[in-house]
Amino acid sequence: MKALEEKILKDGEVIGTEIVKVDGFINHKIDVKFMDEMGNEFARLFKDARPNKILTVEASGIAIACSASRSFGYIPVVFAKKAAPNTMTEDTYTAEARSFTKGTVSLIRVSKKHLEKGDRVLILDDFLAHGEAGLALCDIVKQAGAEVVGLGAAIEKTYQGGAAKLRGYGINVKSLAAIAKIEDGKVTFTKSE
């Protein structure tokens, strides 16, 4: 998505050789109109997958998932929680997800009443780096007896190998912007779909 690449270059901030900070429009302050454009693009990329639910991880993936939901005709958005609130008393599907950006491991959880056998689940998130969150979400979908029909990321860091790892498991992975490398404070993109 050329518009996302341009927005990353214009409004993003490069930190070292691993991090592109996009908190000014994706995950701290949200550019809702642009988020809807990304949602429309995810709907175009995954139109043949026919998802009936979208799954993401709190918190950065929620806005992207909600925008995509509108483009898919308002299908439900389910998000995995990183902490179990007192109100989450029902049985849950759980999986461990490592965040390389934060240097933490979280036990993510989804209430069993929100994912069901036979669901066709599209997984969406803001970033795809090493693929750990994606694998954890795929595991949760599998526990539910549902099917992962695709995994989309707003921004993929191809050099960190997560998309290749997920594709190795047969998952249809698509990214709106794919970063080939970060060098000398400059982002270089690969061909995006």
mmCIF file of C-alpha atoms in Angstrom:
data_model
loop_
_atom_site.group_PDB
_atom_site.id
_atom_site.type_symbol
_atom_site.label_atom_id
_atom_site.label_comp_id
_atom_site.label_asym_id
_atom_site.label_seq_id
_atom_site.Cartn_x
_atom_site.Cartn_y
_atom_site.Cartn_z
ATOM 1 C CA MET A 1 0.000 0.000 0.000
ATOM 2 C CA LYS A 2 1.914 2.947 -1.336
ATOM 3 C CA ALA A 3 0.011 5.419 0.874
ATOM 4 C CA LEU A 4 1.148 3.585 4.019
ATOM 5 C CA GLU A 5 4.756 3.508 2.841
ATOM 6 C CA GLU A 6 4.614 7.253 2.211
ATOM 7 C CA LYS A 7 3.032 7.876 5.636
ATOM 8 C CA ILE A 8 5.742 5.812 7.350
ATOM 9 C CA LEU A 9 8.442 7.839 5.597
ATOM 10 C CA LYS A 10 6.731 11.160 6.352
ATOM 11 C CA ASP A 11 5.332 10.603 9.874
ATOM 12 C CA GLY A 12 7.229 7.573 11.209
ATOM 13 C CA GLU A 13 10.385 7.698 13.296
ATOM 14 C CA VAL A 14 13.276 5.266 12.929
ATOM 15 C CA ILE A 15 14.941 4.112 16.144
ATOM 16 C CA GLY A 16 18.152 2.166 15.561
ATOM 17 C CA THR A 17 18.011 -0.633 13.001
ATOM 18 C CA GLU A 18 14.993 -2.513 14.370
ATOM 19 C CA ILE A 19 12.209 -0.069 15.283
ATOM 20 C CA VAL A 20 9.924 2.135 13.230
ATOM 21 C CA LYS A 21 7.783 4.240 15.529
ATOM 22 C CA VAL A 22 4.342 4.948 14.041
ATOM 23 C CA ASP A 23 2.589 6.065 17.206
ATOM 24 C CA GLY A 24 1.503 9.320 15.560
ATOM 25 C CA PHE A 25 -1.029 7.583 13.301
ATOM 26 C CA ILE A 26 -1.419 3.867 14.139
ATOM 27 C CA ASN A 27 -0.945 2.958 17.759
ATOM 28 C CA HIS A 28 -0.926 5.923 20.140
ATOM 29 C CA LYS A 29 -2.719 8.638 18.207
ATOM 30 C CA ILE A 30 -4.911 7.099 15.527
ATOM 31 C CA ASP A 31 -5.561 8.644 12.131
ATOM 32 C CA VAL A 32 -9.060 7.165 11.800
ATOM 33 C CA LYS A 33 -9.576 8.115 8.155
ATOM 34 C CA PHE A 34 -6.267 6.519 7.199
ATOM 35 C CA MET A 35 -7.071 3.496 9.384
ATOM 36 C CA ASP A 36 -10.276 3.046 7.352
ATOM 37 C CA GLU A 37 -8.207 3.134 4.147
ATOM 38 C CA MET A 38 -6.059 0.331 5.580
ATOM 39 C CA GLY A 39 -9.212 -1.587 6.529
ATOM 40 C CA ASN A 40 -10.451 -1.280 2.943
ATOM 41 C CA GLU A 41 -7.122 -2.608 1.677
ATOM 42 C CA PHE A 42 -7.253 -5.616 4.020
ATOM 43 C CA ALA A 43 -10.781 -6.346 2.750
ATOM 44 C CA ARG A 44 -9.476 -6.226 -0.830
ATOM 45 C CA LEU A 45 -6.518 -8.499 -0.051
ATOM 46 C CA PHE A 46 -8.566 -11.080 1.858
ATOM 47 C CA LYS A 47 -11.909 -10.832 0.008
ATOM 48 C CA ASP A 48 -11.742 -14.458 -1.141
ATOM 49 C CA ALA A 49 -10.964 -15.729 2.375
ATOM 50 C CA ARG A 50 -14.553 -15.006 3.531
ATOM 51 C CA PRO A 51 -13.768 -14.505 7.244
ATOM 52 C CA ASN A 52 -16.631 -14.391 9.724
ATOM 53 C CA LYS A 53 -14.451 -13.038 12.575
ATOM 54 C CA ILE A 54 -11.311 -10.959 12.957
ATOM 55 C CA LEU A 55 -8.827 -11.769 15.737
ATOM 56 C CA THR A 56 -6.100 -9.475 17.055
ATOM 57 C CA VAL A 57 -4.097 -8.763 20.215
ATOM 58 C CA GLU A 58 -4.715 -5.805 22.503
ATOM 59 C CA ALA A 59 -4.090 -2.984 22.131
ATOM 60 C CA SER A 60 -2.472 -1.806 18.896
ATOM 61 C CA GLY A 61 -4.292 -4.252 16.632
ATOM 62 C CA ILE A 62 -7.793 -3.296 17.776
ATOM 63 C CA ALA A 63 -8.175 -0.117 15.708
ATOM 64 C CA ILE A 64 -6.927 -1.857 12.566
ATOM 65 C CA ALA A 65 -9.257 -4.807 13.156
ATOM 66 C CA CYS A 66 -12.274 -2.537 13.728
ATOM 67 C CA SER A 67 -11.588 -0.589 10.533
ATOM 68 C CA ALA A 68 -11.242 -3.821 8.573
ATOM 69 C CA SER A 69 -14.465 -5.125 10.134
ATOM 70 C CA ARG A 70 -16.405 -2.242 8.591
ATOM 71 C CA SER A 71 -14.965 -3.141 5.195
ATOM 72 C CA PHE A 72 -15.998 -6.783 5.650
ATOM 73 C CA GLY A 73 -19.600 -5.828 6.485
ATOM 74 C CA TYR A 74 -19.113 -5.413 10.249
ATOM 75 C CA ILE A 75 -17.985 -8.912 11.176
ATOM 76 C CA PRO A 76 -17.138 -9.301 14.889
ATOM 77 C CA VAL A 77 -13.690 -8.370 16.178
ATOM 78 C CA VAL A 78 -12.257 -10.522 18.960
ATOM 79 C CA PHE A 79 -9.077 -9.480 20.711
ATOM 80 C CA ALA A 80 -6.767 -11.533 22.872
ATOM 81 C CA LYS A 81 -6.179 -9.983 26.266
ATOM 82 C CA LYS A 82 -2.708 -9.828 27.774
ATOM 83 C CA ALA A 83 -4.004 -9.789 31.344
ATOM 84 C CA ALA A 84 -6.996 -11.551 32.875
ATOM 85 C CA PRO A 85 -9.379 -8.970 34.301
ATOM 86 C CA ASN A 86 -11.581 -9.895 37.271
ATOM 87 C CA THR A 87 -14.543 -9.967 34.898
ATOM 88 C CA MET A 88 -13.007 -12.749 32.792
ATOM 89 C CA THR A 89 -14.315 -15.686 34.784
ATOM 90 C CA GLU A 90 -15.149 -18.025 31.888
ATOM 91 C CA ASP A 91 -12.886 -20.643 30.308
ATOM 92 C CA THR A 92 -10.281 -19.282 27.907
ATOM 93 C CA TYR A 93 -7.993 -20.367 25.130
ATOM 94 C CA THR A 94 -4.430 -19.316 25.979
ATOM 95 C CA ALA A 95 -1.040 -19.107 24.296
ATOM 96 C CA GLU A 96 2.297 -17.454 25.041
ATOM 97 C CA ALA A 97 3.345 -14.542 22.849
ATOM 98 C CA ARG A 98 6.807 -13.001 22.949
ATOM 99 C CA SER A 99 7.195 -9.316 22.168
ATOM 100 C CA PHE A 100 10.665 -8.557 20.885
ATOM 101 C CA THR A 101 9.933 -4.813 20.901
ATOM 102 C CA LYS A 102 9.020 -4.853 24.593
ATOM 103 C CA GLY A 103 11.248 -7.779 25.591
ATOM 104 C CA THR A 104 8.382 -9.554 27.354
ATOM 105 C CA VAL A 105 6.371 -12.756 27.166
ATOM 106 C CA SER A 106 2.625 -12.474 27.661
ATOM 107 C CA LEU A 107 0.042 -15.168 28.193
ATOM 108 C CA ILE A 108 -2.683 -14.034 25.825
ATOM 109 C CA ARG A 109 -6.222 -15.270 26.279
ATOM 110 C CA VAL A 110 -9.553 -15.331 24.469
ATOM 111 C CA SER A 111 -12.827 -16.350 26.068
ATOM 112 C CA LYS A 112 -14.047 -19.662 24.657
ATOM 113 C CA LYS A 113 -17.471 -18.131 24.052
ATOM 114 C CA HIS A 114 -16.025 -15.717 21.447
ATOM 115 C CA LEU A 115 -14.298 -18.224 19.141
ATOM 116 C CA GLU A 116 -16.185 -21.267 17.991
ATOM 117 C CA LYS A 117 -15.581 -24.421 16.032
ATOM 118 C CA GLY A 118 -16.070 -23.692 12.338
ATOM 119 C CA ASP A 119 -15.261 -19.963 12.556
ATOM 120 C CA ARG A 120 -13.254 -18.568 9.638
ATOM 121 C CA VAL A 121 -10.788 -16.253 11.351
ATOM 122 C CA LEU A 122 -8.706 -13.470 9.837
ATOM 123 C CA ILE A 123 -5.845 -12.410 12.112
ATOM 124 C CA LEU A 124 -4.802 -8.750 11.865
ATOM 125 C CA ASP A 125 -2.134 -6.756 13.700
ATOM 126 C CA ASP A 126 -0.143 -3.559 13.410
ATOM 127 C CA PHE A 127 3.323 -5.151 13.069
ATOM 128 C CA LEU A 128 4.701 -8.491 11.939
ATOM 129 C CA ALA A 129 8.327 -8.973 12.950
ATOM 130 C CA HIS A 130 9.372 -12.375 14.296
ATOM 131 C CA GLY A 131 5.851 -13.823 14.008
ATOM 132 C CA GLU A 132 5.455 -14.782 17.659
ATOM 133 C CA ALA A 133 2.115 -13.003 18.210
ATOM 134 C CA GLY A 134 0.812 -14.430 14.937
ATOM 135 C CA LEU A 135 1.786 -17.966 15.931
ATOM 136 C CA ALA A 136 0.157 -17.536 19.352
ATOM 137 C CA LEU A 137 -3.072 -16.300 17.743
ATOM 138 C CA CYS A 138 -3.004 -19.201 15.257
ATOM 139 C CA ASP A 139 -2.634 -21.570 18.207
ATOM 140 C CA ILE A 140 -5.687 -20.048 19.893
ATOM 141 C CA VAL A 141 -7.723 -20.401 16.679
ATOM 142 C CA LYS A 142 -6.642 -24.046 16.418
ATOM 143 C CA GLN A 143 -7.621 -24.682 20.069
ATOM 144 C CA ALA A 144 -11.108 -23.388 19.217
ATOM 145 C CA GLY A 145 -11.454 -25.778 16.294
ATOM 146 C CA ALA A 146 -11.673 -22.780 13.968
ATOM 147 C CA GLU A 147 -9.733 -22.035 10.786
ATOM 148 C CA VAL A 148 -7.175 -19.303 10.140
ATOM 149 C CA VAL A 149 -8.108 -17.952 6.701
ATOM 150 C CA GLY A 150 -5.342 -15.360 6.602
ATOM 151 C CA LEU A 151 -3.014 -13.144 8.577
ATOM 152 C CA GLY A 152 -2.561 -9.491 7.765
ATOM 153 C CA ALA A 153 -0.123 -6.941 9.127
ATOM 154 C CA ALA A 154 -0.117 -3.229 8.543
ATOM 155 C CA ILE A 155 3.695 -3.207 8.647
ATOM 156 C CA GLU A 156 5.930 -6.230 8.126
ATOM 157 C CA LYS A 157 9.648 -6.267 8.855
ATOM 158 C CA THR A 158 10.682 -8.896 6.321
ATOM 159 C CA TYR A 159 14.268 -9.050 7.594
ATOM 160 C CA GLN A 160 13.040 -10.443 10.932
ATOM 161 C CA GLY A 161 11.550 -13.540 9.275
ATOM 162 C CA GLY A 162 8.096 -13.752 10.865
ATOM 163 C CA ALA A 163 6.108 -13.796 7.627
ATOM 164 C CA ALA A 164 8.314 -16.505 6.147
ATOM 165 C CA LYS A 165 7.909 -18.574 9.325
ATOM 166 C CA LEU A 166 4.101 -18.241 9.203
ATOM 167 C CA ARG A 167 3.981 -19.018 5.483
ATOM 168 C CA GLY A 168 5.980 -22.163 6.288
ATOM 169 C CA TYR A 169 2.946 -23.299 8.297
ATOM 170 C CA GLY A 170 0.724 -22.732 5.251
ATOM 171 C CA ILE A 171 -0.752 -19.437 6.450
ATOM 172 C CA ASN A 172 -1.769 -16.853 3.844
ATOM 173 C CA VAL A 173 0.171 -13.761 5.001
ATOM 174 C CA LYS A 174 -0.280 -10.301 3.488
ATOM 175 C CA SER A 175 1.176 -6.973 4.579
ATOM 176 C CA LEU A 176 0.240 -3.434 3.618
ATOM 177 C CA ALA A 177 3.852 -2.235 3.843
ATOM 178 C CA ALA A 178 6.880 -4.519 3.958
ATOM 179 C CA ILE A 179 10.189 -3.156 5.236
ATOM 180 C CA ALA A 180 13.253 -4.818 3.738
ATOM 181 C CA LYS A 181 15.770 -3.009 5.958
ATOM 182 C CA ILE A 182 16.451 -0.051 8.181
ATOM 183 C CA GLU A 183 19.890 1.421 7.645
ATOM 184 C CA ASP A 184 21.409 4.787 8.529
ATOM 185 C CA GLY A 185 18.014 6.029 9.716
ATOM 186 C CA LYS A 186 16.395 5.167 6.380
ATOM 187 C CA VAL A 187 13.590 2.685 5.702
ATOM 188 C CA THR A 188 13.713 0.607 2.518
ATOM 189 C CA PHE A 189 10.542 -1.182 1.442
ATOM 190 C CA THR A 190 10.066 -4.401 -0.506
ATOM 191 C CA LYS A 191 7.278 -4.731 -3.042
ATOM 192 C CA SER A 192 3.954 -4.677 -1.181
ATOM 193 C CA GLU A 193 0.815 -6.379 -2.489
#
